mmCIF file of C-alpha atoms in Angstrom:
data_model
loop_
_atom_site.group_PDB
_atom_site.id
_atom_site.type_symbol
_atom_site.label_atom_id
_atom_site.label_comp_id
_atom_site.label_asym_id
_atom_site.label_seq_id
_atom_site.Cartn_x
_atom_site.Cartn_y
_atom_site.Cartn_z
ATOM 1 C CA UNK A 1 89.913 110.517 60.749
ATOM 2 C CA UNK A 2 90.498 107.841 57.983
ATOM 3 C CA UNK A 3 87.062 106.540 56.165
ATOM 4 C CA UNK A 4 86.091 103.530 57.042
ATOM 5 C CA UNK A 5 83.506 101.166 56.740
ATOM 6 C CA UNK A 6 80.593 100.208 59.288
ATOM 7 C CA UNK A 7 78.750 97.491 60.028
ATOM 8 C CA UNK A 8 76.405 96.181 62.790
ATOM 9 C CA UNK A 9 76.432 92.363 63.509
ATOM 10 C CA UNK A 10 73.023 91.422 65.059
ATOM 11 C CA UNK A 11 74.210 87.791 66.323
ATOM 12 C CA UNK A 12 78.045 86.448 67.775
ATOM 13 C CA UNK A 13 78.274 84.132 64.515
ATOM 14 C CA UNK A 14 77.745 87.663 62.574
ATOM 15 C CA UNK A 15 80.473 89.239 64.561
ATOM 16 C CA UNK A 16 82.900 86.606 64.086
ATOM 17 C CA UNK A 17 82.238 86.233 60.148
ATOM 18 C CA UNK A 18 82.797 89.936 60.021
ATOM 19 C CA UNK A 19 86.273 89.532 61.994
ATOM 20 C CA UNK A 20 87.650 86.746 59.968
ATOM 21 C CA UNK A 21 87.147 88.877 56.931
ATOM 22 C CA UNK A 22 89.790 91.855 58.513
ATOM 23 C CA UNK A 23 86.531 94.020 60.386
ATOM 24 C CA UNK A 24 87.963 95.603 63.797
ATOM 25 C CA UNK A 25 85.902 94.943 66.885
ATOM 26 C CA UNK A 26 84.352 97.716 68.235
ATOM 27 C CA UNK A 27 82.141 97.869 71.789
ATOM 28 C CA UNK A 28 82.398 101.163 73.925
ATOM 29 C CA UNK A 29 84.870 102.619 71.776
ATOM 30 C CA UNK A 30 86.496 104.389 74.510
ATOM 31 C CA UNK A 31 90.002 103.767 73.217
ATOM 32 C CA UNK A 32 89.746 102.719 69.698
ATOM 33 C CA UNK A 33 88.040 106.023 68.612
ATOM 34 C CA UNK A 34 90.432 108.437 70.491
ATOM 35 C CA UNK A 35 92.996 106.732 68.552
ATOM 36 C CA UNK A 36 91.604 106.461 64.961
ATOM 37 C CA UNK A 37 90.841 110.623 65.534
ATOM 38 C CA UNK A 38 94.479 110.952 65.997
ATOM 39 C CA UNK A 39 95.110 108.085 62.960
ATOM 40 C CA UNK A 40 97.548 106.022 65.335
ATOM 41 C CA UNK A 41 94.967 103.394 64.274
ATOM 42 C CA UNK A 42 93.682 103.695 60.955
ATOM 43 C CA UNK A 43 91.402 100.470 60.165
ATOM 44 C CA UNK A 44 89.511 99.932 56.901
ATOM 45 C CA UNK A 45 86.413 98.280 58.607
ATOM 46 C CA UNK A 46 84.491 98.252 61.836
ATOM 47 C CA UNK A 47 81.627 95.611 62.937
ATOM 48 C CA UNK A 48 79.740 97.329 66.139
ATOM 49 C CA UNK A 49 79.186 94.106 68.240
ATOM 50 C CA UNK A 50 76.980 95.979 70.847
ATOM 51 C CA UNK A 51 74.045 93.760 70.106
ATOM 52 C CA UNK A 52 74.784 90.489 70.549
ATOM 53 C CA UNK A 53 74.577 90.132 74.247
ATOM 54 C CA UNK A 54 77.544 89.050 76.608
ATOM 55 C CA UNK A 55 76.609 91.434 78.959
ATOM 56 C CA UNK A 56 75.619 89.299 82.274
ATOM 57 C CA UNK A 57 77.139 88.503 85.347
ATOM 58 C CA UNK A 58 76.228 85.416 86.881
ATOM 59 C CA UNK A 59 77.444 83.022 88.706
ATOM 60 C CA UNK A 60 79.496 79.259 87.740
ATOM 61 C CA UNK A 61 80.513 76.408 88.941
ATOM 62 C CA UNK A 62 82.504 76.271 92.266
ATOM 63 C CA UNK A 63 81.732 79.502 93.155
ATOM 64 C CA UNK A 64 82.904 81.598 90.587
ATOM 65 C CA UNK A 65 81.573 83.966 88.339
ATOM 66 C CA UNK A 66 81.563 85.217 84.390
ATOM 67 C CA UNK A 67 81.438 88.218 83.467
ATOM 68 C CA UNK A 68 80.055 89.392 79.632
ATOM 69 C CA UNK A 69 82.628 90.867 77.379
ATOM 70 C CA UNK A 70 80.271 93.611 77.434
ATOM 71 C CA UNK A 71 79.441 94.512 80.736
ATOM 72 C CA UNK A 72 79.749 98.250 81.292
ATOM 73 C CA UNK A 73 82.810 98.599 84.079
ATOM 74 C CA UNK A 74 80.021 101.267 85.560
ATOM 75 C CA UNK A 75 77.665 98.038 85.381
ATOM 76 C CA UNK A 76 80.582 95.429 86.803
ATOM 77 C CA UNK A 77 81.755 97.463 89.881
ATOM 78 C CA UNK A 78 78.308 98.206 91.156
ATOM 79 C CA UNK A 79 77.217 94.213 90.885
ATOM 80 C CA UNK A 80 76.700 92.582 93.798
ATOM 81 C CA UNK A 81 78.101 89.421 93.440
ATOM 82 C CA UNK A 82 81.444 91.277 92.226
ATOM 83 C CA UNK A 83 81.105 93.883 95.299
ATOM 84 C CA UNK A 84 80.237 91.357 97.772
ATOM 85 C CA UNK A 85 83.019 88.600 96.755
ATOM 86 C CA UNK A 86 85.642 90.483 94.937
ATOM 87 C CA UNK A 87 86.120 94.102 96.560
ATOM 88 C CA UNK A 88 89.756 94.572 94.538
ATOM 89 C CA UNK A 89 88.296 94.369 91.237
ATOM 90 C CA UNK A 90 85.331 96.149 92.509
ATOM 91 C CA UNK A 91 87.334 99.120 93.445
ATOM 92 C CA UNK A 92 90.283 98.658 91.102
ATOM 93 C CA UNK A 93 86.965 100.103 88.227
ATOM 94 C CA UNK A 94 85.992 102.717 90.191
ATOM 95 C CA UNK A 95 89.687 103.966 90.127
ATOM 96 C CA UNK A 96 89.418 104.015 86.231
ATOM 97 C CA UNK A 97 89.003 106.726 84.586
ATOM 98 C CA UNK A 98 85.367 108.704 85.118
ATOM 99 C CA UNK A 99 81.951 107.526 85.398
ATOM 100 C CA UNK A 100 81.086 108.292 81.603
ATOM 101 C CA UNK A 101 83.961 106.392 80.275
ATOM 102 C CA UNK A 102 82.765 103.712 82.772
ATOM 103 C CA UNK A 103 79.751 103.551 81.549
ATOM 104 C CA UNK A 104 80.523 103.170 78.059
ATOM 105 C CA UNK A 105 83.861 101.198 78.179
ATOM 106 C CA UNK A 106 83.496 97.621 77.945
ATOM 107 C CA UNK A 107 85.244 94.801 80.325
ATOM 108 C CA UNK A 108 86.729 93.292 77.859
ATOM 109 C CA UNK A 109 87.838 96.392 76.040
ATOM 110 C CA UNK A 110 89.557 97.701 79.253
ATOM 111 C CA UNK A 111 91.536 94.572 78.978
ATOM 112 C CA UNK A 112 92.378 95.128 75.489
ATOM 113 C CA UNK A 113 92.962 99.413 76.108
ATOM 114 C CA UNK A 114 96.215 99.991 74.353
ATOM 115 C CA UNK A 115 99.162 102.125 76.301
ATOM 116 C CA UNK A 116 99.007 105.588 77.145
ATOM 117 C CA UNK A 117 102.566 106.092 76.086
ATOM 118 C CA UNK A 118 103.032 110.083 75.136
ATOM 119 C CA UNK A 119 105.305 108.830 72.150
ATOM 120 C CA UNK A 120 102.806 106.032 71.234
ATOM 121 C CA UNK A 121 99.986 108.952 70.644
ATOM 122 C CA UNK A 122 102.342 111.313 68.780
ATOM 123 C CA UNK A 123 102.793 110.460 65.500
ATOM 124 C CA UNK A 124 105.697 112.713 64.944
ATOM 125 C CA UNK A 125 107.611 110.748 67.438
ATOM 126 C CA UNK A 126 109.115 107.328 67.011
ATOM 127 C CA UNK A 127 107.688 104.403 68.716
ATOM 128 C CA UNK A 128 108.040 100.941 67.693
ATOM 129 C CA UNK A 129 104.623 99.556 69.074
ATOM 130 C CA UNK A 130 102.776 102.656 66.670
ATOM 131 C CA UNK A 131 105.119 101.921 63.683
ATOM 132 C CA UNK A 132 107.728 98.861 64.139
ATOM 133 C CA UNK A 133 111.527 99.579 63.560
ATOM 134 C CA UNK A 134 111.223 103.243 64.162
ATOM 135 C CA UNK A 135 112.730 103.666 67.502
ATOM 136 C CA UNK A 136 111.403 104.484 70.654
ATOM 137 C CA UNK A 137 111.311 108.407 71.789
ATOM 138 C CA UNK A 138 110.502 107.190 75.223
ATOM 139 C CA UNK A 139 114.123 105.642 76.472
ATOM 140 C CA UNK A 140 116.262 109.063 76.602
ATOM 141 C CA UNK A 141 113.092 111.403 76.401
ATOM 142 C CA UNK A 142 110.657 112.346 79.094
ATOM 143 C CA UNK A 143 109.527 108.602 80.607
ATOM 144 C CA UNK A 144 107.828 109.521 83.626
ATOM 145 C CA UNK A 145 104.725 107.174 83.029
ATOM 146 C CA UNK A 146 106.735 104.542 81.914
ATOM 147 C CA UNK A 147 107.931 100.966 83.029
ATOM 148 C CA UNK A 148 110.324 99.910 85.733
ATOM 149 C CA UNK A 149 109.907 96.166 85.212
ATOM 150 C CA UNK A 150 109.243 94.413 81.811
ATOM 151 C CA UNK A 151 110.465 96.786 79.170
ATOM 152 C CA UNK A 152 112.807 96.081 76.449
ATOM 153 C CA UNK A 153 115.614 98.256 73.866
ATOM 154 C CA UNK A 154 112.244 98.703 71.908
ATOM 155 C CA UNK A 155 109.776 99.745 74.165
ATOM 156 C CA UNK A 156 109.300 100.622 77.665
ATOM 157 C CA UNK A 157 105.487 101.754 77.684
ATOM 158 C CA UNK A 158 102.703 100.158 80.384
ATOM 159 C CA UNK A 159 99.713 99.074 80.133
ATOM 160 C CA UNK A 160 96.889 101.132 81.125
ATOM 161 C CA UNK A 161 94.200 99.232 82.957
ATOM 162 C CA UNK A 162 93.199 98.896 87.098
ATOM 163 C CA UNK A 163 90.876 96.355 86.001
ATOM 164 C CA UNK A 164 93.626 94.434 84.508
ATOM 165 C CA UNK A 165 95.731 94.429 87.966
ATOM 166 C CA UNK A 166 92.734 93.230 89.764
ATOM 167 C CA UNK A 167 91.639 90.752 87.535
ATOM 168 C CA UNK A 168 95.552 89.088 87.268
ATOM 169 C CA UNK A 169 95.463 89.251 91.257
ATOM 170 C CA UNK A 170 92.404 86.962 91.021
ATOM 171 C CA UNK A 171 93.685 84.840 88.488
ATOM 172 C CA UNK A 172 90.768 85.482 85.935
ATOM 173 C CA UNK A 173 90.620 83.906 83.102
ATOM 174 C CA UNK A 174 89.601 84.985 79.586
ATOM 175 C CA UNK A 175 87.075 82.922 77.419
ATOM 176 C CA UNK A 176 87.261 83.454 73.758
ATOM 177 C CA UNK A 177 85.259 82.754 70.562
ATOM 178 C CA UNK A 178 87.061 82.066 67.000
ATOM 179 C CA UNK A 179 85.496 81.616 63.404
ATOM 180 C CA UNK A 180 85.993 78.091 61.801
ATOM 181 C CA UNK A 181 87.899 76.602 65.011
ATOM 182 C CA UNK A 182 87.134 76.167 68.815
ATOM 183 C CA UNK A 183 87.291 79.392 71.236
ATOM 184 C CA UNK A 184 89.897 79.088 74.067
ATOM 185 C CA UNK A 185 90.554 79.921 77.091
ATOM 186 C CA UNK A 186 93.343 81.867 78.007
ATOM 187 C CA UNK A 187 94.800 82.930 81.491
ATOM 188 C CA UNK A 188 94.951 86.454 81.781
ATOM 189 C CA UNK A 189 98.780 85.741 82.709
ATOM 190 C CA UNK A 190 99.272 84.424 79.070
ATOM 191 C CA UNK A 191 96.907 86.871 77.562
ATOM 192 C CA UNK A 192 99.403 89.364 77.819
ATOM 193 C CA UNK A 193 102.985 89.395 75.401
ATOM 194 C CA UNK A 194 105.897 90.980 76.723
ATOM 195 C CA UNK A 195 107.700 93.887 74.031
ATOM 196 C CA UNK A 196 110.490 91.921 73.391
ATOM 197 C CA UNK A 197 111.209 92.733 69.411
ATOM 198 C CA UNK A 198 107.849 92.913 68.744
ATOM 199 C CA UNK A 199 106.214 95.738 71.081
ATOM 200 C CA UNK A 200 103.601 96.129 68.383
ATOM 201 C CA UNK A 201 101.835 92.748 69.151
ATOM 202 C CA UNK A 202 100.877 92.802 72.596
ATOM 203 C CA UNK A 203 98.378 89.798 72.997
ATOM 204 C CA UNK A 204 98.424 85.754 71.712
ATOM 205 C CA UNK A 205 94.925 86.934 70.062
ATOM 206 C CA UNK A 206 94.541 85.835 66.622
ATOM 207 C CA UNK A 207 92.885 87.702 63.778
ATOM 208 C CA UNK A 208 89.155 87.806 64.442
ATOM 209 C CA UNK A 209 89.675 85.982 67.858
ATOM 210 C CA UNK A 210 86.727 87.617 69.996
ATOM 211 C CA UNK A 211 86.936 87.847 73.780
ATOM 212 C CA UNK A 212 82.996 86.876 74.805
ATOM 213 C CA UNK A 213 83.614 86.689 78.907
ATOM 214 C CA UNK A 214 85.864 86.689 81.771
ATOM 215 C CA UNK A 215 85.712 84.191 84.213
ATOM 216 C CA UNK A 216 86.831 84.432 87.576
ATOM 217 C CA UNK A 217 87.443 81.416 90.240
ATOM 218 C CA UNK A 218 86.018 81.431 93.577
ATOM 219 C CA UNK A 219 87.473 84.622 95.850
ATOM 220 C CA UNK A 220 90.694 83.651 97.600
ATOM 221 C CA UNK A 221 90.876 83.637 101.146
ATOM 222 C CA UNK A 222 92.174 86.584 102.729
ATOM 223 C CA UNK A 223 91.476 90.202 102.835
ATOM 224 C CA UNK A 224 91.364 92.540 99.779
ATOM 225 C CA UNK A 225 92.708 95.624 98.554
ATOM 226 C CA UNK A 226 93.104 98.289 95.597
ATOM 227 C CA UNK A 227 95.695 101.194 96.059
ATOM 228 C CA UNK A 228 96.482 103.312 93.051
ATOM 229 C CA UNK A 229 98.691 106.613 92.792
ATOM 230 C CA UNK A 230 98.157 108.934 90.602
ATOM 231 C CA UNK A 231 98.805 112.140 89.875
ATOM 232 C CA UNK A 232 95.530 113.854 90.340
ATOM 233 C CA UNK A 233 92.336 112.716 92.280
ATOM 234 C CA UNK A 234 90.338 111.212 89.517
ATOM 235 C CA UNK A 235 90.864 110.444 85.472
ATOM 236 C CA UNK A 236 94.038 109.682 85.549
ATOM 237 C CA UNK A 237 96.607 106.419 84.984
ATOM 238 C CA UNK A 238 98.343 104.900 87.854
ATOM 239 C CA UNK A 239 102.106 106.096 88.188
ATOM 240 C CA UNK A 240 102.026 102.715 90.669
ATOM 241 C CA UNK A 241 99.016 100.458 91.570
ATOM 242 C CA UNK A 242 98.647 97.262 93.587
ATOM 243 C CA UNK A 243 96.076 94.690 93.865
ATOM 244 C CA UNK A 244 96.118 92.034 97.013
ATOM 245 C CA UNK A 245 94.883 89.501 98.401
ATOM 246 C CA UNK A 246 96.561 88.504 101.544
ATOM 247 C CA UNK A 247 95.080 85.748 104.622
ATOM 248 C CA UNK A 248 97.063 85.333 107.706
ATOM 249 C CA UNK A 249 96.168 82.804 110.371
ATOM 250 C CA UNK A 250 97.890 82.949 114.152
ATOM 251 C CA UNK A 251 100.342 85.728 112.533
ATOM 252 C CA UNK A 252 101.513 83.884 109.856
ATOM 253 C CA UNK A 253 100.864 84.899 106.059
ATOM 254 C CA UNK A 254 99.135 81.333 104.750
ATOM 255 C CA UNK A 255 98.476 83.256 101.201
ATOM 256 C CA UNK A 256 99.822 86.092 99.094
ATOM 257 C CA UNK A 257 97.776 86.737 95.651
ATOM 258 C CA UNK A 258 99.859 90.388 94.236
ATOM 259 C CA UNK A 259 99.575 92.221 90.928
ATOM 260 C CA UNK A 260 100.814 95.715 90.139
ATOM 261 C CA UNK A 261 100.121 98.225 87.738
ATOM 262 C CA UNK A 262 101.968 101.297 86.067
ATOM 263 C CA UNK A 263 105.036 98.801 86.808
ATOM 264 C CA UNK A 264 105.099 97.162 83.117
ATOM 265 C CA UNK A 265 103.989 96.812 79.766
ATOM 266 C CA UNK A 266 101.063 94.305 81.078
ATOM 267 C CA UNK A 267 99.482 93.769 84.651
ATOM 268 C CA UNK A 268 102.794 92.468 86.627
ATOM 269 C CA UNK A 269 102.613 89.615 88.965
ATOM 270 C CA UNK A 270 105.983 88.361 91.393
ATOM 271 C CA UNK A 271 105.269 84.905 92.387
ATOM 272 C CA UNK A 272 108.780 85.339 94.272
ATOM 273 C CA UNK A 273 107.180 88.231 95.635
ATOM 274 C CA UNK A 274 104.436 85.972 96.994
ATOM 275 C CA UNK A 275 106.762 83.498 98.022
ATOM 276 C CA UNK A 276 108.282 85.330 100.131
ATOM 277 C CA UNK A 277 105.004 86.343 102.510
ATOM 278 C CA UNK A 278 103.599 82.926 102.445
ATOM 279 C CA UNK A 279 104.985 81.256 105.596
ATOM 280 C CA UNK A 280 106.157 84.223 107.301
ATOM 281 C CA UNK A 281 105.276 86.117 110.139
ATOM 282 C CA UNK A 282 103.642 89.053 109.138
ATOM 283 C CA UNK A 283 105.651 92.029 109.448
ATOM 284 C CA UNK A 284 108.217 94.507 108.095
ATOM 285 C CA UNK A 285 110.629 91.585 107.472
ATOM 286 C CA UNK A 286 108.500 89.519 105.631
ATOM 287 C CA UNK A 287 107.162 92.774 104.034
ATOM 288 C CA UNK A 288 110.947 93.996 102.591
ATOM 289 C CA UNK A 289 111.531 90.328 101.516
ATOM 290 C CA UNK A 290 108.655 90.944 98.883
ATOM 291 C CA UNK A 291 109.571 94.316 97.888
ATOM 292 C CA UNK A 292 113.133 92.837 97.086
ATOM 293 C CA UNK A 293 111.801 90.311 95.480
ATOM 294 C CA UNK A 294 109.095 92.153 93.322
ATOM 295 C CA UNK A 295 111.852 95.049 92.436
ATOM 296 C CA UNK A 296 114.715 93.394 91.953
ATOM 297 C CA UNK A 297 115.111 93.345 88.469
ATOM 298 C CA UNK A 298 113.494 96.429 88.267
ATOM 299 C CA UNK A 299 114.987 99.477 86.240
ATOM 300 C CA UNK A 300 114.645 103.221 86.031
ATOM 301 C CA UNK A 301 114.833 105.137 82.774
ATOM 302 C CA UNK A 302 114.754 108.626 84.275
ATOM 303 C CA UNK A 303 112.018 110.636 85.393
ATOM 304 C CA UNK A 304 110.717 107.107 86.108
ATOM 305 C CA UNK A 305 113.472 106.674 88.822
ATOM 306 C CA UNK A 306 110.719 107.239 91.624
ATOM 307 C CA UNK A 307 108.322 104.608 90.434
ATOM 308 C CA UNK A 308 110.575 102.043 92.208
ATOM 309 C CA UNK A 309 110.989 103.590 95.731
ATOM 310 C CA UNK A 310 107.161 104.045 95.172
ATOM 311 C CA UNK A 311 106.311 100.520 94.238
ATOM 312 C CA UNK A 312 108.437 99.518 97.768
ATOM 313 C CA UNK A 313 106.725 101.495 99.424
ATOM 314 C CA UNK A 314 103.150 101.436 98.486
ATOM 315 C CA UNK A 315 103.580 97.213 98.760
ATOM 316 C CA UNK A 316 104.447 97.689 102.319
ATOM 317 C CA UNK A 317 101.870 100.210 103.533
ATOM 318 C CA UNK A 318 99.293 97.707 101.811
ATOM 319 C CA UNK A 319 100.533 94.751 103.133
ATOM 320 C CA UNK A 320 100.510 96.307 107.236
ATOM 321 C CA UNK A 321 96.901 97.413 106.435
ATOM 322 C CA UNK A 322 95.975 93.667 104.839
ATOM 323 C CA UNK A 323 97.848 92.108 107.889
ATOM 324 C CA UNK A 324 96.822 94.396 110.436
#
């Protein structure tokens, strides 16, 4: 590991100061240490921002809730408010990795996790997000894990996060803090950047921008659901995941809320996908209208070619049990 420098900031002001001047956030450190062992992140500076509080759930106006920046997920998924009104997200954490990461990993650091791309964690190899204009080992090498939807010529990896998929199905939004200027607030939609060219920035964060909570509106209506696939039982990514949120009134879908993960470089969400359920009967036909809308455009590199059959498939099953 690289030397670096460490600091503690004792307030959010001191956290921020310490950010505008080029310090790297750190919280859990469930991702940004693993990486800065293997130096695919070398940074001169860290500010631990452990103690300056964000870490409440509570409720808002219209029946929402905010959630700290740095809530535990362990913390988070056994809340009540979040177990009683939001199930997905609830169970969408306790897919994620195991219960020590959990209880060390941040909620706003599993939105910021960075891929778990093979290449991207090889140094050897090329990858454009770990050095840019290198190439990317991934298209034309083994791509198993890798994206179906959303990829570009420079970089087909996915993001890693349930908690992501669950939180974009809810359409949570994320409240930031910024040194010298006004914080923001950013849907988690927009959080997000596609590869494009630039694979290597993969949020509209600025330099020192802070994430301090996550807010999420009142539950939908409808009933919800996590599915993930993976390959082993527990502590591991999803090859495919799906968050929903579906309500259906005298047989008839009146609301379709669907994210996906393993699918693309950031939680995916098909609003033709939803458009498709919402005024339909509910049943197989509706059901193969969204998985041709949600996979249309969706492209195999490989040993990835199953991810899309998959994807069809797991998006019916969860749909009949939603509808059921």
């Amino acid at each position: 590991m690289k030397p670096f420098d460490f600091s503690r900031a004792d307030s959010l002001d001191a956290a921020l100061a310490a950010g505008a001047a080029g310090a790297r956030y750190i919280a859990g450190g469930t991702n940004l240490i693993d990486l800065m062992k293997l130096q695919v992140e070398t940074p001169d500076r860290l500010v631990d921002i452990g103690r300056i509080g964000l870490d409440t759930v509570e409720e808002i106006d219209r029946g929402g809730v905010r959630i700290g920046a740095l809530v535990p997920n362990s913390d988070l998924a056994a809340h009540p408010l979040i177990r009683s009104r939001y199930p997905v997200l609830a169970r969408a954490l306790l897919a994620g990795a195991s219960a020590q990461l959990r209880n060390k990993a941040s909620a706003a650091g599993n939105l910021l996790q960075r891929t778990r791309c093979y290449y991207f964690y090889e140094t050897a190899a090329r990858c454009n997000k770990r050095e840019p204009g290198s190439g990317c080992d991934a298209i034309g090498g083994f791509n198993r894990i890798h994206a179906v939807l959303g990829g570009s010529p420079s970089c087909i990896a996915t993001h890693p996060s349930d908690m992501a998929v669950a939180m974009r199905a809810l359409d949570a939004v994320v409240v930031t803090a910024r040194s010298g200027s006004e914080g923001r607030r950013i849907a988690l939609g927009d959080l997000y950047r596609l590869p494009g060219d630039t694979p290597e920035i993969e949020t509209i964060l600025e330099p020192g921008e802070l994430i301090t909570a996550i807010d999420l509106p009142a539950p939908p209506a409808g009933r919800q659901l996590y599915r993930k696939v993976r390959d082993r039982a527990s502590y591991a990514f999803a090859l495919v995941s799906v968050a929903a949120i579906v309500a259906v009134e005298d047989g008839i879908i009146t609301s379709a809320d669907l994210a996906f993960g393993g699918l693309a470089p950031m939680p995916w969400r098909s609003a033709e996908a939803e458009a498709a359920l919402v005024g339909q009967p509910a049943g197989t036909t509706a059901f193969e209208a969204a998985a041709d809308a949600l996979l249309g455009d969706a492209r195999g590199h490989g040993h990835n070619d199953f991810k899309i059959v998959l994807a069809r498939r797991m998006l019916i099953a969860s749909l009949r049990d939603l509808t059921a």
